[in-house]
Tab-separated table of C-alpha atoms and ligand atoms in Angstrom:
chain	number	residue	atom	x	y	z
B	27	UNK	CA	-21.712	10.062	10.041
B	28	UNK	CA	-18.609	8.571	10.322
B	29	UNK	CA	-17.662	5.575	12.929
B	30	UNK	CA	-13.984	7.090	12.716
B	31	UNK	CA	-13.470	10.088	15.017
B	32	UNK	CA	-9.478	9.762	15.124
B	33	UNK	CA	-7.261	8.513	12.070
B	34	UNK	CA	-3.463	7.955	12.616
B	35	UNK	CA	-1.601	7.611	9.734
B	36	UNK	CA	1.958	6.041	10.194
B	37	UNK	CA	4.672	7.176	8.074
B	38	UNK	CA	7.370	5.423	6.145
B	39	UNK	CA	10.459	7.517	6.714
B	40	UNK	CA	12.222	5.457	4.149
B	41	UNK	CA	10.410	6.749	1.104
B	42	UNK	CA	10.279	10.742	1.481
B	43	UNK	CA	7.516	11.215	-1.803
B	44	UNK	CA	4.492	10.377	0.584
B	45	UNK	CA	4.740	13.876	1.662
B	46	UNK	CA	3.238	13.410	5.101
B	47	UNK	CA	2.050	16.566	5.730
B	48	UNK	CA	0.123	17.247	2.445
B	49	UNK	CA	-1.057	13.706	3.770
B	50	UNK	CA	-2.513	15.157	7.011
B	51	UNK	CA	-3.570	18.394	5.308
B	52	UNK	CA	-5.927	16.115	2.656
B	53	UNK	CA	-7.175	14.221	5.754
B	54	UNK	CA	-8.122	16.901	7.500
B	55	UNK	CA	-9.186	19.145	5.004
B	56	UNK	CA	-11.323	15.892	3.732
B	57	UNK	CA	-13.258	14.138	6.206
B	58	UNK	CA	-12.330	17.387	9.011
B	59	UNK	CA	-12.007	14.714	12.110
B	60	UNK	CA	-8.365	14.320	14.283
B	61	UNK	CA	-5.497	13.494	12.449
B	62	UNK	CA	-2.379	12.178	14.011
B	63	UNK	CA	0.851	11.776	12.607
B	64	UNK	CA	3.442	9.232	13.571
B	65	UNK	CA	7.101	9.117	12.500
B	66	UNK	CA	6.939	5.344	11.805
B	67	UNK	CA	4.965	2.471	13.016
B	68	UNK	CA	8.233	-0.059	13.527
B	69	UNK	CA	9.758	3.221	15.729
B	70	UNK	CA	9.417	1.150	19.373
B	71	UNK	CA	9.036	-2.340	18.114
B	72	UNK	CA	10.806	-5.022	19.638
B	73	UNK	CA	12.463	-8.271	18.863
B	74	UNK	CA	9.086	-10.284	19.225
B	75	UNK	CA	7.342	-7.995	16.248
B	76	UNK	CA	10.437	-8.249	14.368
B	77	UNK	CA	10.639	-11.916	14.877
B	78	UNK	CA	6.902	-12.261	14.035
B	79	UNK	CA	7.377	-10.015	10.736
B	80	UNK	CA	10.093	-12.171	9.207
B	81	UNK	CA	7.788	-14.941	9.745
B	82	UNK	CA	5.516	-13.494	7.347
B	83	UNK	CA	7.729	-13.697	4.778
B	84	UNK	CA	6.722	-15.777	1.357
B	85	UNK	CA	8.429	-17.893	-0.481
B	86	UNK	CA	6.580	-19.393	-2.800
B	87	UNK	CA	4.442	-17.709	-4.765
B	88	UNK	CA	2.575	-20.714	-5.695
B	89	UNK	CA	1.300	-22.178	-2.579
B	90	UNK	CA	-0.842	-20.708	0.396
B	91	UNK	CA	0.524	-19.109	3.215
B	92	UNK	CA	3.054	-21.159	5.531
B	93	UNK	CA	4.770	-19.913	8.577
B	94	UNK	CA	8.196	-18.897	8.083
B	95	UNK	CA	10.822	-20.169	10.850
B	96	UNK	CA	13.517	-16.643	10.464
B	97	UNK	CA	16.901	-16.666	10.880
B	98	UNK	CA	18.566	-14.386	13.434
B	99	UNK	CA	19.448	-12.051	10.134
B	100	UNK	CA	16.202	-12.232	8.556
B	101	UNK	CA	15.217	-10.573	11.780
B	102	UNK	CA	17.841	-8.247	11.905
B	103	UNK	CA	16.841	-6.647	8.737
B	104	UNK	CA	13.112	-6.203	9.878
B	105	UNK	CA	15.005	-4.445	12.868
B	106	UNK	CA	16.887	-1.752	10.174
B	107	UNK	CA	13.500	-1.276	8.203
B	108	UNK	CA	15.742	-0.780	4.809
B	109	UNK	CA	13.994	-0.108	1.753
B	110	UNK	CA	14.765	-3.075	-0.527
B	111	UNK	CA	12.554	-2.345	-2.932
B	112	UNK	CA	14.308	-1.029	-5.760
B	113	UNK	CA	15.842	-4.298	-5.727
B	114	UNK	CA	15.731	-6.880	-8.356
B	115	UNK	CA	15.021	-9.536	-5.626
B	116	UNK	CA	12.386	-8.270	-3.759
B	117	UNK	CA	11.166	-9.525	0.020
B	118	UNK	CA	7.433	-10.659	-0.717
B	119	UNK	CA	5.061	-10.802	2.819
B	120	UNK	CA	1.963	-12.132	3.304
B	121	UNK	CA	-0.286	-8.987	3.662
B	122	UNK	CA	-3.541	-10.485	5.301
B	123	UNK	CA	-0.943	-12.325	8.134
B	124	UNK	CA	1.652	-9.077	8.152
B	125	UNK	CA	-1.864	-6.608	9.425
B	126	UNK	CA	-2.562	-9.234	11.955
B	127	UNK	CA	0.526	-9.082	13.330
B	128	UNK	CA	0.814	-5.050	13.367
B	129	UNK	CA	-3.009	-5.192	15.089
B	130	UNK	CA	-1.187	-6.863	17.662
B	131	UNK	CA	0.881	-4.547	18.820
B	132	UNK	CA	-1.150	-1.298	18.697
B	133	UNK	CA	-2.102	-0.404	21.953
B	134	UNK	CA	-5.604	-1.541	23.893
B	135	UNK	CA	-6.154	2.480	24.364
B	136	UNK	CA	-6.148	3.101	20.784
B	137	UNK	CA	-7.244	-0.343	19.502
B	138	UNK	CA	-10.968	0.614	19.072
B	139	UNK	CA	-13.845	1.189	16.346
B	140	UNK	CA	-12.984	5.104	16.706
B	141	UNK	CA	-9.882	4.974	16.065
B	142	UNK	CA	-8.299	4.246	12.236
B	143	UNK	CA	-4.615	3.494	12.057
B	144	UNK	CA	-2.957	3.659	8.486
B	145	UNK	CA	0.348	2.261	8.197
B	146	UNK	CA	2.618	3.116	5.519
B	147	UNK	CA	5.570	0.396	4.544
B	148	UNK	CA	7.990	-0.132	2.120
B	149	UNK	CA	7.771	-4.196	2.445
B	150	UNK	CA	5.912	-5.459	-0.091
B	151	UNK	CA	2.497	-7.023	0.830
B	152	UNK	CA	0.793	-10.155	-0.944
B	153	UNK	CA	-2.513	-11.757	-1.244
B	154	UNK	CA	-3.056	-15.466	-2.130
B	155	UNK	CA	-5.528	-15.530	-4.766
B	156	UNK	CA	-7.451	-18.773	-4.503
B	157	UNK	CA	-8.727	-17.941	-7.866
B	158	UNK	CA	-5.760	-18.640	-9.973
B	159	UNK	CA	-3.668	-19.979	-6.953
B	160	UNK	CA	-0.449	-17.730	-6.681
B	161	UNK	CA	0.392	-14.464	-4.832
B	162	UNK	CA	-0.251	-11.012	-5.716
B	163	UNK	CA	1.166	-7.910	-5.309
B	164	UNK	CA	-1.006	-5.693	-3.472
B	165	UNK	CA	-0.963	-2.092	-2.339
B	166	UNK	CA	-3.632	-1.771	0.059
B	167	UNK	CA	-4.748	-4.384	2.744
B	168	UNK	CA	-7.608	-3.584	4.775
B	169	UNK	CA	-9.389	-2.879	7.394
B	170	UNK	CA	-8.324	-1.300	10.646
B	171	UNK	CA	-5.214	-1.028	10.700
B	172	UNK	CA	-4.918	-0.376	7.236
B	173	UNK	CA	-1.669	-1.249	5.639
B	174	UNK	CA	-0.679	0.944	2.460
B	175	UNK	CA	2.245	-0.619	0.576
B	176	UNK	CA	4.021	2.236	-1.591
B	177	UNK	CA	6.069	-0.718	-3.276
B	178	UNK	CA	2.839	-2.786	-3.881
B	179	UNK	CA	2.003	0.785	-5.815
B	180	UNK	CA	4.867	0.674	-7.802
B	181	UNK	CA	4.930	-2.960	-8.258
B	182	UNK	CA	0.592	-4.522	-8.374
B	183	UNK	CA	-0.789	-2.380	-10.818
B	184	UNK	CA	0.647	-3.622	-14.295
B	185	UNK	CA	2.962	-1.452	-16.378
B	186	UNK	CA	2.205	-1.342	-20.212
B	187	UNK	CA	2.944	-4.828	-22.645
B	188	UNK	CA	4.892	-3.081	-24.856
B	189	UNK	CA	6.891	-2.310	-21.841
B	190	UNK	CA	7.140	-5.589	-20.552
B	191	UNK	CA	8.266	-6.896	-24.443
B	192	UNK	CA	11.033	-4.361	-25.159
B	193	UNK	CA	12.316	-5.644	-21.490
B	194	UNK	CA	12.762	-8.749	-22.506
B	195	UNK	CA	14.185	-8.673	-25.928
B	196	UNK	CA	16.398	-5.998	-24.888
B	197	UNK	CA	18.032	-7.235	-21.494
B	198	UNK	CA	20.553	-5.274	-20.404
B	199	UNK	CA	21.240	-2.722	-17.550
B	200	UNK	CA	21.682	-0.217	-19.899
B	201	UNK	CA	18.975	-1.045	-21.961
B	202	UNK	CA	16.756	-1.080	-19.165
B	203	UNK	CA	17.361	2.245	-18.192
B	204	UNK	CA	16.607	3.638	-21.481
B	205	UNK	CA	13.409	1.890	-21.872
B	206	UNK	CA	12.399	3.066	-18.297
B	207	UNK	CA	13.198	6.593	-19.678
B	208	UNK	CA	10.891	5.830	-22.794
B	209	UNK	CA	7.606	5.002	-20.555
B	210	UNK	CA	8.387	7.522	-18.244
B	211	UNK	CA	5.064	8.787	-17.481
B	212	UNK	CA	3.296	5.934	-18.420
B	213	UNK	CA	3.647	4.511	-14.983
B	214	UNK	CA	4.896	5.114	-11.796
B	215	UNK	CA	8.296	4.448	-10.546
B	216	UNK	CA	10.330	5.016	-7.502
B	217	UNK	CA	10.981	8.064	-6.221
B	218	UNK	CA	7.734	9.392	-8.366
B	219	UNK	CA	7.075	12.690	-7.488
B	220	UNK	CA	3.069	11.593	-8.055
B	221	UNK	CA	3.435	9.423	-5.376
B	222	UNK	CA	1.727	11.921	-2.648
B	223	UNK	CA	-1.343	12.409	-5.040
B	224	UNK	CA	-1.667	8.411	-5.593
B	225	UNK	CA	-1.772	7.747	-1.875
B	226	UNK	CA	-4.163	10.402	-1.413
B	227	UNK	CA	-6.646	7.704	-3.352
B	228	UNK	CA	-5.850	4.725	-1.955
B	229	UNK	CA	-6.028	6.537	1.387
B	230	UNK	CA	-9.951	7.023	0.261
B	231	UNK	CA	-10.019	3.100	-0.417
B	232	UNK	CA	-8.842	2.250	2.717
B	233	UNK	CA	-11.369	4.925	5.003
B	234	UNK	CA	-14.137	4.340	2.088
B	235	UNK	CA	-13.486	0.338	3.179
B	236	UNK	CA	-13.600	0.998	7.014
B	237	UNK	CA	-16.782	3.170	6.670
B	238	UNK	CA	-19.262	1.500	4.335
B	239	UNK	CA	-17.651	-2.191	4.346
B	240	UNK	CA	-18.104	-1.314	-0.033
B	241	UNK	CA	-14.926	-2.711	-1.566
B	242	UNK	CA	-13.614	-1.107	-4.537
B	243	UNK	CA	-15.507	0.813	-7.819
B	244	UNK	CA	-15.519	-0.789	-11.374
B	245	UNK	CA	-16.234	2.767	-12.815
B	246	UNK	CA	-12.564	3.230	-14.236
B	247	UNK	CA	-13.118	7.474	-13.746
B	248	UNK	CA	-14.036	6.756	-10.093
B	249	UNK	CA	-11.345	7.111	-7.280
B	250	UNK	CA	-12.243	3.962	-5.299
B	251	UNK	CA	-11.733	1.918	-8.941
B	252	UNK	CA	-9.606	-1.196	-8.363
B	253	UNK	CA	-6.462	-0.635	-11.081
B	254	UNK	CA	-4.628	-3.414	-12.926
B	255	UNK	CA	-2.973	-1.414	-15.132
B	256	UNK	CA	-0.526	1.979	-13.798
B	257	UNK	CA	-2.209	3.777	-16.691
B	258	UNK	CA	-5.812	3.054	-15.490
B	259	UNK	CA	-4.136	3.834	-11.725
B	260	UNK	CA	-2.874	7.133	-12.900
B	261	UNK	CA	-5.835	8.043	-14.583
B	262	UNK	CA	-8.452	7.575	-12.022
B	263	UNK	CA	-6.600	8.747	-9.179
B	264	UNK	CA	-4.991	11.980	-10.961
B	265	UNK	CA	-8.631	12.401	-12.268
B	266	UNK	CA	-10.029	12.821	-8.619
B	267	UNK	CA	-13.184	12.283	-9.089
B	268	UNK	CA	-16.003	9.438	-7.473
B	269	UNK	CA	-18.518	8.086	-10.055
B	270	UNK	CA	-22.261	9.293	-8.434
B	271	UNK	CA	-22.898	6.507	-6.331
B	272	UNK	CA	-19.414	6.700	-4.444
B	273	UNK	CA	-19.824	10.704	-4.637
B	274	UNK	CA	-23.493	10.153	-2.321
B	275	UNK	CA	-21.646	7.558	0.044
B	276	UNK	CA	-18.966	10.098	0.659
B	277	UNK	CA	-21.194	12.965	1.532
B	278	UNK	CA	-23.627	10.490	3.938
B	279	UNK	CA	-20.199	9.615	5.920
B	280	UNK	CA	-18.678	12.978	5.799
B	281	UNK	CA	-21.882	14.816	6.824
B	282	UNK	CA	-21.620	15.599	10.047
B	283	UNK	CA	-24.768	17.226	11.467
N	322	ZN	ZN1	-17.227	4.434	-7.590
């Protein structure tokens, strides 16, 4: 049985390859419970949320989280939601701080067990990893809401070395380009038309997460697997498959007699 009865999923209007309605129709069609589509979670926000988002906002990617005191255009930007992420400087946010804000401002008739919101963004949310003490890119934070970064899928899982070494022997624009074009298919990149199928996976994750508190799968052919690399990414989620143990999970929480 599932604790979920309702899901709303938030969409990022900014990046058009999520494909919100195949979104809805794999939801529904999936776990067959109330799916609600909303244009964009920032739609109504006001200054304060704005205000409170830029102070998310990292700076150094070697030290914890610190609050961040914004500046008026700092703010401002929040405010026009642009999509900065195809840029070579990219805006990193504390993901674990940027979901507590969001909880905040969802709405005490919809801020209950029953109810999952997913929130799609095009910021790119970070996780301090006390581990080996720096940030990291991530595209998923957890629980409820869940956030799903579709720059943090781009950008987290790891493109291939040999990529990563003909970048930086051969750095120019140009260059770039035609080195991009070379990999093509290797890994995702904006605009990715595979983009809609990928979410659909991380979208299991994130309601996989809520349900059974189980974190991700080290079975690399399993859809719940935790990728570091875009190939391993690509593979398990264009695979769509759950190893057995994640297969009998799924059918306990979707069985709904
Ligand atoms: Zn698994």
């Amino acid at each position: 049985m599932l604790k979920t009865s309702k899901i709303i999923v938030y969409d990022e209007p900014t990046v058009p390859e999520i494909q919100i309605e195949q979104i809805e129709k794999f939801l529904k069609g999936t776990f067959h419970i109330e799916v609600e589509i909303r244009k964009n979670f920032f739609e109504n926000a006001n200054d304060e949320m704005f205000q409170k988002i830029a102070s998310t906002r990292i700076f150094e990617l070697k030290k914890p989280f610190s609050r961040h005191l914004p500046t008026e255009i700092e703010i401002q930007n929040e405010r026009k939601n642009t999509d900065n992420s195809q840029n070579e400087e990219k805006i990193l946010y504390d993901g674990f701080e940027f979901e507590k804000i969001l909880s905040e401002f969802i709405s005490n008739s919809e801020n209950n067990q029953e109810t999952l919101h997913i929130i799609f963004t095009n910021k790119l949310t970070c996780t301090f990893d006390e581990s080996d003490f720096r940030y990291h890119a991530r595209a998923l934070i957890g629980t409820n809401p869940s956030i799903i970064s579709t720059t943090g899928i781009i950008e987290a899982p790891a493109k291939p070395k040999e990529y990563y070494l003909e970048l930086m022997t051969n750095f120019t624009k140009e260059n770039t380009e035609k080195i991009k074009e070379k990999y093509k298919g290797e890994f995702l990149d904006y605009n990715d038309p595979r983009l809609s199928k990928i979410i659909q996976g991380y979208l299991l994750q994130s309601i996989m997460y809520y349900e059974t508190g189980d974190t991700f799968c080290n079975d690399k052919e399993c859809r719940l697997y935790n990728a570091h690399w875009q190939k391993e990414l690509l593979h398990s989620q264009l695979n769509k498959k759950f190893c057995s143990k994640h297969e009998e999970s799924f059918k306990k929480i979707t069985n709904h007699s």
